[in-house]
Amino acid sequence: MTDTTPQVIPFQSKRGESLRGKMIPLAKITPCLDANYLVQGWLGKGGLSVLYGPSNSGKTFVAVDLAAHVASGTAWRGCKIKQGPVIYVAAEGGGGIRNRVSAIKQARADLLNDAEFSLLPTNLDLHEAGDAMALCEAMPTEKAALVVIDTMARCMGSGDENSARDVAQFVINLDAIRERTGAHVLVVHHSGKNTEAGARGSSALRAAVDTEIAISDGQISCVKQRDMETPDRQFFSLETVTLGEDRDGDPVTSAIVIPADAPKPKRKRLSGQAEVGMQALTDALDKQGTYIGGPDYPEARKCVSLDTWRKACEQHGLTTGGSESAQRVAFGRVRDKLIEANEIRIFQDQVWSVNNES
């Protein structure tokens, strides 16, 4: 009789034994239903992310603000937080980072009051494994929720951020930190000369991270999200906080991040016939405009009839010569172009300017 019992091959290495223990048979594969986030919609628990932007874009202010919310468990811009210890590696900025944290302590005591937040103001060599393990050993707690590396350039040691091989090694060491501490690792990085091209250096970093966040012109934009839906863009401004006085009696200030409204879209400068048509409407509104009540018309804004506007366009020389039919065609083109440019509104036979519309 033939023995059909599967032969168990002995392990030749501890690594093989470790991998065997991590394998999940098909019958035991079940969906992950628990919300596995650190910052809802933005950062995954135990994940890897990069937050980048040009110099003086406020990226470190945003990173510190985000870290403070994680340490306190306070919702960040309406997004829930899984509270936990935070380690902020400040390898760039000198005393500036201490002032930024101090500004939050002073202006937002609710964020850093008794929070588990530790600042490590030194550079690391995370191109080599030694400093990655040393960082884990130096942490005040065995586990952490968030580790911020600010910046990548100051923590690459002898590694080249433009080398895919060196960046891959950098990522391997970040993964080791994540595996040992359970923390989400957020890397603060610079954008390149072409800010639209993303973070500076090798694309190996973008391929490795779960989340990519871009900081530019007072905007916080999630440009890559591996396992969560991409969140809405956020807007911010910096509010000055006075920390005290220096030896000369001059005020020492820093800033904190505060939410801001989305900027109004910039209107394109009009030219050609569209500019003539808009000037004709402005003049007609000043001379002949009337206020029309009702929910379909703007409050405290003058309107004129389309015919009045058309005649004003003729007086402004919208077309030179030509038949009445050609003039009406030219007027129709200008009308449609100004509607498309969001410069005017029309309801029934009345038209008004959108500029400073109530």
mmCIF file of C-alpha atoms in Angstrom:
data_model
loop_
_atom_site.group_PDB
_atom_site.id
_atom_site.type_symbol
_atom_site.label_atom_id
_atom_site.label_comp_id
_atom_site.label_asym_id
_atom_site.label_seq_id
_atom_site.Cartn_x
_atom_site.Cartn_y
_atom_site.Cartn_z
ATOM 1 C CA MET A 1 0.000 0.000 0.000
ATOM 2 C CA THR A 2 1.369 3.401 -1.004
ATOM 3 C CA ASP A 3 1.717 6.071 1.713
ATOM 4 C CA THR A 4 -0.113 9.228 0.494
ATOM 5 C CA THR A 5 0.816 11.369 3.491
ATOM 6 C CA PRO A 6 2.409 14.638 2.216
ATOM 7 C CA GLN A 7 6.098 14.743 2.895
ATOM 8 C CA VAL A 8 7.095 17.624 5.152
ATOM 9 C CA ILE A 9 10.275 19.233 3.892
ATOM 10 C CA PRO A 10 12.434 20.396 6.795
ATOM 11 C CA PHE A 11 13.241 24.101 6.937
ATOM 12 C CA GLN A 12 16.687 25.036 5.714
ATOM 13 C CA SER A 13 16.547 28.541 7.201
ATOM 14 C CA LYS A 14 14.781 30.564 9.860
ATOM 15 C CA ARG A 15 13.524 32.842 7.110
ATOM 16 C CA GLY A 16 11.706 29.959 5.453
ATOM 17 C CA GLU A 17 10.127 29.008 8.751
ATOM 18 C CA SER A 18 9.042 32.629 9.263
ATOM 19 C CA LEU A 19 7.469 32.826 5.807
ATOM 20 C CA ARG A 20 5.624 29.546 6.341
ATOM 21 C CA GLY A 21 4.080 30.965 9.495
ATOM 22 C CA LYS A 22 2.789 33.996 7.583
ATOM 23 C CA MET A 23 1.070 32.017 4.831
ATOM 24 C CA ILE A 24 -2.742 32.110 4.919
ATOM 25 C CA PRO A 25 -4.633 29.156 3.410
ATOM 26 C CA LEU A 26 -7.502 30.070 1.084
ATOM 27 C CA ALA A 27 -10.116 28.816 3.554
ATOM 28 C CA LYS A 28 -8.857 31.271 6.170
ATOM 29 C CA ILE A 29 -8.719 34.349 3.926
ATOM 30 C CA THR A 30 -11.456 36.721 5.123
ATOM 31 C CA PRO A 31 -12.217 40.366 4.321
ATOM 32 C CA CYS A 32 -10.745 43.133 6.469
ATOM 33 C CA LEU A 33 -13.787 45.023 7.729
ATOM 34 C CA ASP A 34 -12.243 47.030 10.549
ATOM 35 C CA ALA A 35 -11.236 50.603 9.712
ATOM 36 C CA ASN A 36 -7.475 50.260 9.483
ATOM 37 C CA TYR A 37 -6.583 53.945 9.551
ATOM 38 C CA LEU A 38 -4.367 56.205 11.592
ATOM 39 C CA VAL A 39 -5.842 59.390 10.145
ATOM 40 C CA GLN A 40 -9.179 58.577 8.518
ATOM 41 C CA GLY A 41 -8.950 58.838 4.746
ATOM 42 C CA TRP A 42 -5.342 60.045 4.825
ATOM 43 C CA LEU A 43 -2.906 57.738 6.625
ATOM 44 C CA GLY A 44 -3.253 54.002 7.093
ATOM 45 C CA LYS A 45 -2.283 52.313 10.341
ATOM 46 C CA GLY A 46 1.278 51.021 10.082
ATOM 47 C CA GLY A 47 1.634 52.363 6.536
ATOM 48 C CA LEU A 48 4.270 54.359 4.683
ATOM 49 C CA SER A 49 3.745 57.824 3.245
ATOM 50 C CA VAL A 50 5.615 60.800 1.847
ATOM 51 C CA LEU A 51 4.613 64.434 2.358
ATOM 52 C CA TYR A 52 6.424 66.714 -0.064
ATOM 53 C CA GLY A 53 6.486 70.265 -1.324
ATOM 54 C CA PRO A 54 8.819 73.064 -2.413
ATOM 55 C CA SER A 55 10.890 75.057 0.057
ATOM 56 C CA ASN A 56 8.864 77.474 2.205
ATOM 57 C CA SER A 57 5.584 75.782 1.253
ATOM 58 C CA GLY A 58 4.753 75.017 4.898
ATOM 59 C CA LYS A 59 5.252 71.251 4.636
ATOM 60 C CA THR A 60 6.966 70.943 8.028
ATOM 61 C CA PHE A 61 4.237 73.050 9.653
ATOM 62 C CA VAL A 62 1.652 70.653 8.206
ATOM 63 C CA ALA A 63 3.652 67.584 9.292
ATOM 64 C CA VAL A 64 3.984 68.893 12.864
ATOM 65 C CA ASP A 65 0.282 69.765 12.963
ATOM 66 C CA LEU A 66 -0.678 66.301 11.737
ATOM 67 C CA ALA A 67 1.664 64.651 14.245
ATOM 68 C CA ALA A 68 0.223 66.705 17.112
ATOM 69 C CA HIS A 69 -3.294 65.574 16.237
ATOM 70 C CA VAL A 70 -2.211 61.918 16.209
ATOM 71 C CA ALA A 71 -0.479 62.312 19.575
ATOM 72 C CA SER A 72 -3.577 63.876 21.126
ATOM 73 C CA GLY A 73 -6.201 61.817 19.324
ATOM 74 C CA THR A 74 -7.950 65.010 18.221
ATOM 75 C CA ALA A 75 -9.789 64.829 14.894
ATOM 76 C CA TRP A 76 -7.784 66.396 12.067
ATOM 77 C CA ARG A 77 -9.955 68.484 9.736
ATOM 78 C CA GLY A 78 -12.967 66.372 10.588
ATOM 79 C CA CYS A 79 -11.096 63.082 10.109
ATOM 80 C CA LYS A 80 -10.989 60.601 12.977
ATOM 81 C CA ILE A 81 -7.646 59.742 14.590
ATOM 82 C CA LYS A 82 -6.295 56.550 16.147
ATOM 83 C CA GLN A 83 -4.330 58.083 19.017
ATOM 84 C CA GLY A 84 -0.840 56.867 19.874
ATOM 85 C CA PRO A 85 2.769 57.851 20.624
ATOM 86 C CA VAL A 86 4.528 60.032 18.048
ATOM 87 C CA ILE A 87 8.258 60.289 17.331
ATOM 88 C CA TYR A 88 9.267 63.298 15.253
ATOM 89 C CA VAL A 89 12.793 63.071 13.804
ATOM 90 C CA ALA A 90 13.743 66.683 13.029
ATOM 91 C CA ALA A 91 16.904 66.340 10.971
ATOM 92 C CA GLU A 92 16.479 69.722 9.305
ATOM 93 C CA GLY A 93 15.607 73.133 10.637
ATOM 94 C CA GLY A 94 17.625 73.471 13.843
ATOM 95 C CA GLY A 95 15.807 75.424 16.552
ATOM 96 C CA GLY A 96 12.983 76.238 14.168
ATOM 97 C CA ILE A 97 11.272 72.911 14.727
ATOM 98 C CA ARG A 98 11.361 73.398 18.499
ATOM 99 C CA ASN A 99 9.667 76.748 18.045
ATOM 100 C CA ARG A 100 7.014 75.213 15.802
ATOM 101 C CA VAL A 101 6.172 72.587 18.384
ATOM 102 C CA SER A 102 6.256 75.248 21.118
ATOM 103 C CA ALA A 103 3.824 77.363 19.100
ATOM 104 C CA ILE A 104 1.321 74.495 19.088
ATOM 105 C CA LYS A 105 1.835 73.935 22.820
ATOM 106 C CA GLN A 106 1.117 77.600 23.462
ATOM 107 C CA ALA A 107 -1.732 78.222 21.013
ATOM 108 C CA ARG A 108 -3.333 74.764 20.989
ATOM 109 C CA ALA A 109 -2.926 73.327 24.467
ATOM 110 C CA ASP A 110 -5.665 70.818 23.650
ATOM 111 C CA LEU A 111 -3.347 69.115 21.155
ATOM 112 C CA LEU A 112 -0.153 68.593 23.116
ATOM 113 C CA ASN A 113 -1.404 68.633 26.694
ATOM 114 C CA ASP A 114 -0.050 65.365 28.179
ATOM 115 C CA ALA A 115 0.280 63.876 24.678
ATOM 116 C CA GLU A 116 2.911 61.230 23.943
ATOM 117 C CA PHE A 117 4.990 63.338 21.562
ATOM 118 C CA SER A 118 8.781 63.089 21.413
ATOM 119 C CA LEU A 119 11.094 65.256 19.312
ATOM 120 C CA LEU A 120 14.445 63.893 18.122
ATOM 121 C CA PRO A 121 16.396 66.879 16.734
ATOM 122 C CA THR A 122 19.188 65.056 14.899
ATOM 123 C CA ASN A 123 19.902 63.559 11.516
ATOM 124 C CA LEU A 124 19.933 59.797 10.940
ATOM 125 C CA ASP A 125 21.528 57.530 8.361
ATOM 126 C CA LEU A 126 18.573 55.458 7.264
ATOM 127 C CA HIS A 127 20.438 54.279 4.197
ATOM 128 C CA GLU A 128 22.067 51.854 6.639
ATOM 129 C CA ALA A 129 20.222 49.465 8.940
ATOM 130 C CA GLY A 130 22.092 50.483 12.097
ATOM 131 C CA ASP A 131 20.346 53.808 12.684
ATOM 132 C CA ALA A 132 16.935 52.319 11.918
ATOM 133 C CA MET A 133 17.342 49.812 14.737
ATOM 134 C CA ALA A 134 18.932 52.427 17.000
ATOM 135 C CA LEU A 135 15.894 54.665 16.510
ATOM 136 C CA CYS A 136 13.572 51.831 17.530
ATOM 137 C CA GLU A 137 15.671 51.137 20.626
ATOM 138 C CA ALA A 138 15.709 54.832 21.575
ATOM 139 C CA MET A 139 11.933 55.214 21.513
ATOM 140 C CA PRO A 140 10.380 55.816 24.934
ATOM 141 C CA THR A 141 7.716 53.198 24.158
ATOM 142 C CA GLU A 142 8.061 49.844 22.417
ATOM 143 C CA LYS A 143 5.240 50.669 20.013
ATOM 144 C CA ALA A 144 4.353 53.933 18.275
ATOM 145 C CA ALA A 145 1.523 55.260 16.142
ATOM 146 C CA LEU A 146 3.530 57.623 13.953
ATOM 147 C CA VAL A 147 7.192 58.198 13.153
ATOM 148 C CA VAL A 148 7.972 61.319 11.105
ATOM 149 C CA ILE A 149 11.278 61.537 9.203
ATOM 150 C CA ASP A 150 11.933 65.206 8.373
ATOM 151 C CA THR A 151 13.562 65.298 5.874
ATOM 152 C CA MET A 152 14.518 62.416 3.614
ATOM 153 C CA ALA A 153 17.557 64.306 2.305
ATOM 154 C CA ARG A 154 18.982 64.699 5.834
ATOM 155 C CA CYS A 155 18.349 61.059 6.723
ATOM 156 C CA MET A 156 19.798 59.362 3.642
ATOM 157 C CA GLY A 157 23.371 59.289 4.930
ATOM 158 C CA SER A 158 25.676 58.420 2.029
ATOM 159 C CA GLY A 159 22.706 57.319 -0.083
ATOM 160 C CA ASP A 160 21.670 59.112 -3.260
ATOM 161 C CA GLU A 161 17.987 60.025 -3.469
ATOM 162 C CA ASN A 162 18.240 59.826 -7.265
ATOM 163 C CA SER A 163 19.394 56.206 -7.156
ATOM 164 C CA ALA A 164 16.624 53.592 -7.262
ATOM 165 C CA ARG A 165 18.940 51.143 -5.474
ATOM 166 C CA ASP A 166 19.703 53.568 -2.622
ATOM 167 C CA VAL A 167 16.074 54.622 -2.240
ATOM 168 C CA ALA A 168 15.036 50.957 -2.159
ATOM 169 C CA GLN A 169 17.484 50.387 0.709
ATOM 170 C CA PHE A 170 16.111 53.456 2.487
ATOM 171 C CA VAL A 171 12.594 52.022 2.151
ATOM 172 C CA ILE A 172 13.748 48.621 3.472
ATOM 173 C CA ASN A 173 14.986 50.316 6.638
ATOM 174 C CA LEU A 174 11.743 52.279 7.000
ATOM 175 C CA ASP A 175 9.885 48.983 6.666
ATOM 176 C CA ALA A 176 12.006 47.586 9.487
ATOM 177 C CA ILE A 177 10.948 50.505 11.708
ATOM 178 C CA ARG A 178 7.308 49.888 10.817
ATOM 179 C CA GLU A 179 7.531 46.166 11.488
ATOM 180 C CA ARG A 180 9.244 46.564 14.828
ATOM 181 C CA THR A 181 7.144 49.447 16.201
ATOM 182 C CA GLY A 182 3.836 49.082 14.338
ATOM 183 C CA ALA A 183 4.094 52.769 13.439
ATOM 184 C CA HIS A 184 3.062 54.573 10.311
ATOM 185 C CA VAL A 185 6.223 56.183 8.905
ATOM 186 C CA LEU A 186 5.751 59.565 7.232
ATOM 187 C CA VAL A 187 8.692 60.965 5.262
ATOM 188 C CA VAL A 188 8.887 64.719 4.677
ATOM 189 C CA HIS A 189 10.579 65.395 1.354
ATOM 190 C CA HIS A 190 11.252 68.169 -1.147
ATOM 191 C CA SER A 191 9.646 68.459 -4.553
ATOM 192 C CA GLY A 192 11.833 68.839 -7.623
ATOM 193 C CA LYS A 193 12.359 71.905 -9.794
ATOM 194 C CA ASN A 194 9.179 70.952 -11.619
ATOM 195 C CA THR A 195 6.724 70.829 -8.714
ATOM 196 C CA GLU A 196 4.106 69.120 -10.873
ATOM 197 C CA ALA A 197 6.461 66.141 -11.327
ATOM 198 C CA GLY A 198 6.086 65.174 -7.673
ATOM 199 C CA ALA A 199 8.662 64.409 -5.003
ATOM 200 C CA ARG A 200 12.323 64.894 -5.830
ATOM 201 C CA GLY A 201 14.568 61.972 -6.732
ATOM 202 C CA SER A 202 13.970 58.389 -7.777
ATOM 203 C CA SER A 203 10.431 57.252 -8.519
ATOM 204 C CA ALA A 204 11.197 54.167 -6.407
ATOM 205 C CA LEU A 205 9.939 56.135 -3.395
ATOM 206 C CA ARG A 206 6.565 56.843 -4.979
ATOM 207 C CA ALA A 207 6.210 53.210 -5.969
ATOM 208 C CA ALA A 208 6.875 52.078 -2.392
ATOM 209 C CA VAL A 209 4.626 54.411 -0.399
ATOM 210 C CA ASP A 210 0.959 53.849 0.365
ATOM 211 C CA THR A 211 0.125 57.542 0.451
ATOM 212 C CA GLU A 212 1.561 60.624 -1.223
ATOM 213 C CA ILE A 213 0.630 64.107 0.015
ATOM 214 C CA ALA A 214 1.592 67.285 -1.839
ATOM 215 C CA ILE A 215 1.872 70.692 -0.144
ATOM 216 C CA SER A 216 1.736 73.778 -2.350
ATOM 217 C CA ASP A 217 0.211 77.266 -2.269
ATOM 218 C CA GLY A 218 -1.691 76.665 0.956
ATOM 219 C CA GLN A 219 -3.136 73.379 -0.294
ATOM 220 C CA ILE A 220 -2.887 69.833 1.089
ATOM 221 C CA SER A 221 -3.544 67.374 -1.727
ATOM 222 C CA CYS A 222 -3.506 63.584 -1.606
ATOM 223 C CA VAL A 223 -2.049 62.548 -4.967
ATOM 224 C CA LYS A 224 -1.702 58.820 -4.273
ATOM 225 C CA GLN A 225 -3.773 56.568 -2.037
ATOM 226 C CA ARG A 226 -3.238 52.823 -2.299
ATOM 227 C CA ASP A 227 -5.898 51.318 -0.038
ATOM 228 C CA MET A 228 -8.309 54.162 0.746
ATOM 229 C CA GLU A 229 -10.434 56.527 -1.297
ATOM 230 C CA THR A 230 -8.642 59.743 -2.165
ATOM 231 C CA PRO A 231 -9.748 62.452 0.307
ATOM 232 C CA ASP A 232 -10.804 65.949 -0.645
ATOM 233 C CA ARG A 233 -8.142 68.607 -0.948
ATOM 234 C CA GLN A 234 -7.649 70.751 2.151
ATOM 235 C CA PHE A 235 -6.566 74.370 2.474
ATOM 236 C CA PHE A 236 -4.534 76.087 5.165
ATOM 237 C CA SER A 237 -2.824 79.278 6.203
ATOM 238 C CA LEU A 238 -0.221 80.051 8.844
ATOM 239 C CA GLU A 239 -1.096 82.062 11.936
ATOM 240 C CA THR A 240 1.743 83.809 13.758
ATOM 241 C CA VAL A 241 2.351 82.930 17.407
ATOM 242 C CA THR A 242 4.620 85.070 19.617
ATOM 243 C CA LEU A 243 6.729 82.808 21.836
ATOM 244 C CA GLY A 244 8.622 85.408 23.839
ATOM 245 C CA GLU A 245 11.554 87.788 23.473
ATOM 246 C CA ASP A 246 15.224 87.241 22.709
ATOM 247 C CA ARG A 247 18.144 88.812 24.596
ATOM 248 C CA ASP A 248 17.737 92.013 22.632
ATOM 249 C CA GLY A 249 14.086 92.285 23.570
ATOM 250 C CA ASP A 250 12.871 91.488 20.075
ATOM 251 C CA PRO A 251 9.851 89.199 19.724
ATOM 252 C CA VAL A 252 10.468 85.563 18.784
ATOM 253 C CA THR A 253 7.675 84.144 16.655
ATOM 254 C CA SER A 254 6.654 80.963 14.926
ATOM 255 C CA ALA A 255 3.373 79.840 13.396
ATOM 256 C CA ILE A 256 0.658 77.219 13.528
ATOM 257 C CA VAL A 257 -1.465 75.756 10.758
ATOM 258 C CA ILE A 258 -5.102 76.856 10.657
ATOM 259 C CA PRO A 259 -7.836 75.771 8.205
ATOM 260 C CA ALA A 260 -8.590 78.138 5.336
ATOM 261 C CA ASP A 261 -11.267 78.442 2.682
ATOM 262 C CA ALA A 262 -10.589 77.356 -0.870
ATOM 263 C CA PRO A 263 -9.266 80.267 -2.924
ATOM 264 C CA LYS A 264 -11.587 81.759 -5.482
ATOM 265 C CA PRO A 265 -10.702 80.644 -9.020
ATOM 266 C CA LYS A 266 -8.734 83.221 -10.952
ATOM 267 C CA ARG A 267 -10.520 84.620 -13.964
ATOM 268 C CA LYS A 268 -8.657 84.618 -17.242
ATOM 269 C CA ARG A 269 -7.949 88.035 -18.665
ATOM 270 C CA LEU A 270 -10.372 88.851 -21.448
ATOM 271 C CA SER A 271 -9.168 89.948 -24.852
ATOM 272 C CA GLY A 272 -10.470 90.769 -28.307
ATOM 273 C CA GLN A 273 -14.223 90.856 -28.853
ATOM 274 C CA ALA A 274 -14.904 89.333 -25.411
ATOM 275 C CA GLU A 275 -13.182 92.300 -23.759
ATOM 276 C CA VAL A 276 -15.170 94.740 -25.889
ATOM 277 C CA GLY A 277 -18.429 92.954 -25.068
ATOM 278 C CA MET A 278 -17.695 92.979 -21.336
ATOM 279 C CA GLN A 279 -16.861 96.685 -21.366
ATOM 280 C CA ALA A 280 -20.090 97.367 -23.254
ATOM 281 C CA LEU A 281 -22.067 95.458 -20.611
ATOM 282 C CA THR A 282 -20.339 97.336 -17.779
ATOM 283 C CA ASP A 283 -21.220 100.675 -19.344
ATOM 284 C CA ALA A 284 -24.812 99.597 -20.039
ATOM 285 C CA LEU A 285 -25.260 98.434 -16.439
ATOM 286 C CA ASP A 286 -23.932 101.754 -15.127
ATOM 287 C CA LYS A 287 -26.197 103.854 -17.348
ATOM 288 C CA GLN A 288 -29.342 101.772 -17.816
ATOM 289 C CA GLY A 289 -29.170 98.942 -15.290
ATOM 290 C CA THR A 290 -32.100 98.262 -12.959
ATOM 291 C CA TYR A 291 -32.609 96.062 -9.897
ATOM 292 C CA ILE A 292 -34.949 93.119 -10.427
ATOM 293 C CA GLY A 293 -36.376 91.281 -7.451
ATOM 294 C CA GLY A 294 -36.998 87.566 -7.196
ATOM 295 C CA PRO A 295 -35.060 84.410 -6.351
ATOM 296 C CA ASP A 296 -33.674 84.015 -9.882
ATOM 297 C CA TYR A 297 -31.860 87.351 -9.912
ATOM 298 C CA PRO A 298 -28.869 88.530 -7.858
ATOM 299 C CA GLU A 299 -29.498 90.615 -4.781
ATOM 300 C CA ALA A 300 -28.376 94.242 -5.070
ATOM 301 C CA ARG A 301 -27.054 93.754 -8.622
ATOM 302 C CA LYS A 302 -28.177 95.697 -11.686
ATOM 303 C CA CYS A 303 -29.445 93.945 -14.808
ATOM 304 C CA VAL A 304 -30.067 95.043 -18.403
ATOM 305 C CA SER A 305 -31.940 93.384 -21.224
ATOM 306 C CA LEU A 306 -30.047 91.418 -23.843
ATOM 307 C CA ASP A 307 -31.222 93.891 -26.476
ATOM 308 C CA THR A 308 -29.823 96.820 -24.478
ATOM 309 C CA TRP A 309 -26.497 95.022 -24.160
ATOM 310 C CA ARG A 310 -26.446 94.171 -27.880
ATOM 311 C CA LYS A 311 -26.971 97.812 -28.833
ATOM 312 C CA ALA A 312 -24.197 98.841 -26.424
ATOM 313 C CA CYS A 313 -21.891 96.346 -28.134
ATOM 314 C CA GLU A 314 -22.654 97.953 -31.493
ATOM 315 C CA GLN A 315 -21.841 101.397 -30.048
ATOM 316 C CA HIS A 316 -18.510 100.039 -28.740
ATOM 317 C CA GLY A 317 -17.618 98.788 -32.204
ATOM 318 C CA LEU A 318 -17.921 95.074 -31.556
ATOM 319 C CA THR A 319 -18.054 94.613 -35.307
ATOM 320 C CA THR A 320 -17.007 97.001 -38.035
ATOM 321 C CA GLY A 321 -19.468 97.106 -40.882
ATOM 322 C CA GLY A 322 -21.149 93.978 -42.109
ATOM 323 C CA SER A 323 -24.794 93.038 -42.179
ATOM 324 C CA GLU A 324 -27.157 93.029 -39.217
ATOM 325 C CA SER A 325 -27.061 89.235 -39.358
ATOM 326 C CA ALA A 326 -23.251 89.235 -39.022
ATOM 327 C CA GLN A 327 -23.486 91.592 -36.050
ATOM 328 C CA ARG A 328 -25.961 89.295 -34.299
ATOM 329 C CA VAL A 329 -23.680 86.294 -34.912
ATOM 330 C CA ALA A 330 -20.718 88.194 -33.419
ATOM 331 C CA PHE A 331 -22.810 89.208 -30.414
ATOM 332 C CA GLY A 332 -23.903 85.592 -29.894
ATOM 333 C CA ARG A 333 -20.290 84.413 -29.900
ATOM 334 C CA VAL A 334 -19.305 87.033 -27.325
ATOM 335 C CA ARG A 335 -22.314 86.163 -25.148
ATOM 336 C CA ASP A 336 -21.452 82.444 -25.193
ATOM 337 C CA LYS A 337 -17.760 83.081 -24.504
ATOM 338 C CA LEU A 338 -18.517 85.277 -21.487
ATOM 339 C CA ILE A 339 -20.930 82.676 -20.088
ATOM 340 C CA GLU A 340 -18.258 79.988 -20.512
ATOM 341 C CA ALA A 341 -15.692 82.245 -18.819
ATOM 342 C CA ASN A 342 -18.090 82.677 -15.864
ATOM 343 C CA GLU A 343 -18.200 86.442 -16.396
ATOM 344 C CA ILE A 344 -21.958 86.875 -16.864
ATOM 345 C CA ARG A 345 -25.303 85.311 -15.989
ATOM 346 C CA ILE A 346 -28.458 85.343 -18.125
ATOM 347 C CA PHE A 347 -32.010 84.568 -17.057
ATOM 348 C CA GLN A 348 -34.875 84.987 -19.498
ATOM 349 C CA ASP A 349 -33.958 88.222 -21.330
ATOM 350 C CA GLN A 350 -31.901 89.821 -18.536
ATOM 351 C CA VAL A 351 -28.097 89.775 -18.165
ATOM 352 C CA TRP A 352 -25.784 90.807 -15.323
ATOM 353 C CA SER A 353 -22.104 90.671 -14.419
ATOM 354 C CA VAL A 354 -20.810 87.913 -12.140
ATOM 355 C CA ASN A 355 -17.940 90.072 -10.898
ATOM 356 C CA ASN A 356 -18.432 90.552 -7.124
ATOM 357 C CA GLU A 357 -21.822 88.864 -7.422
ATOM 358 C CA SER A 358 -23.704 88.646 -4.121
#
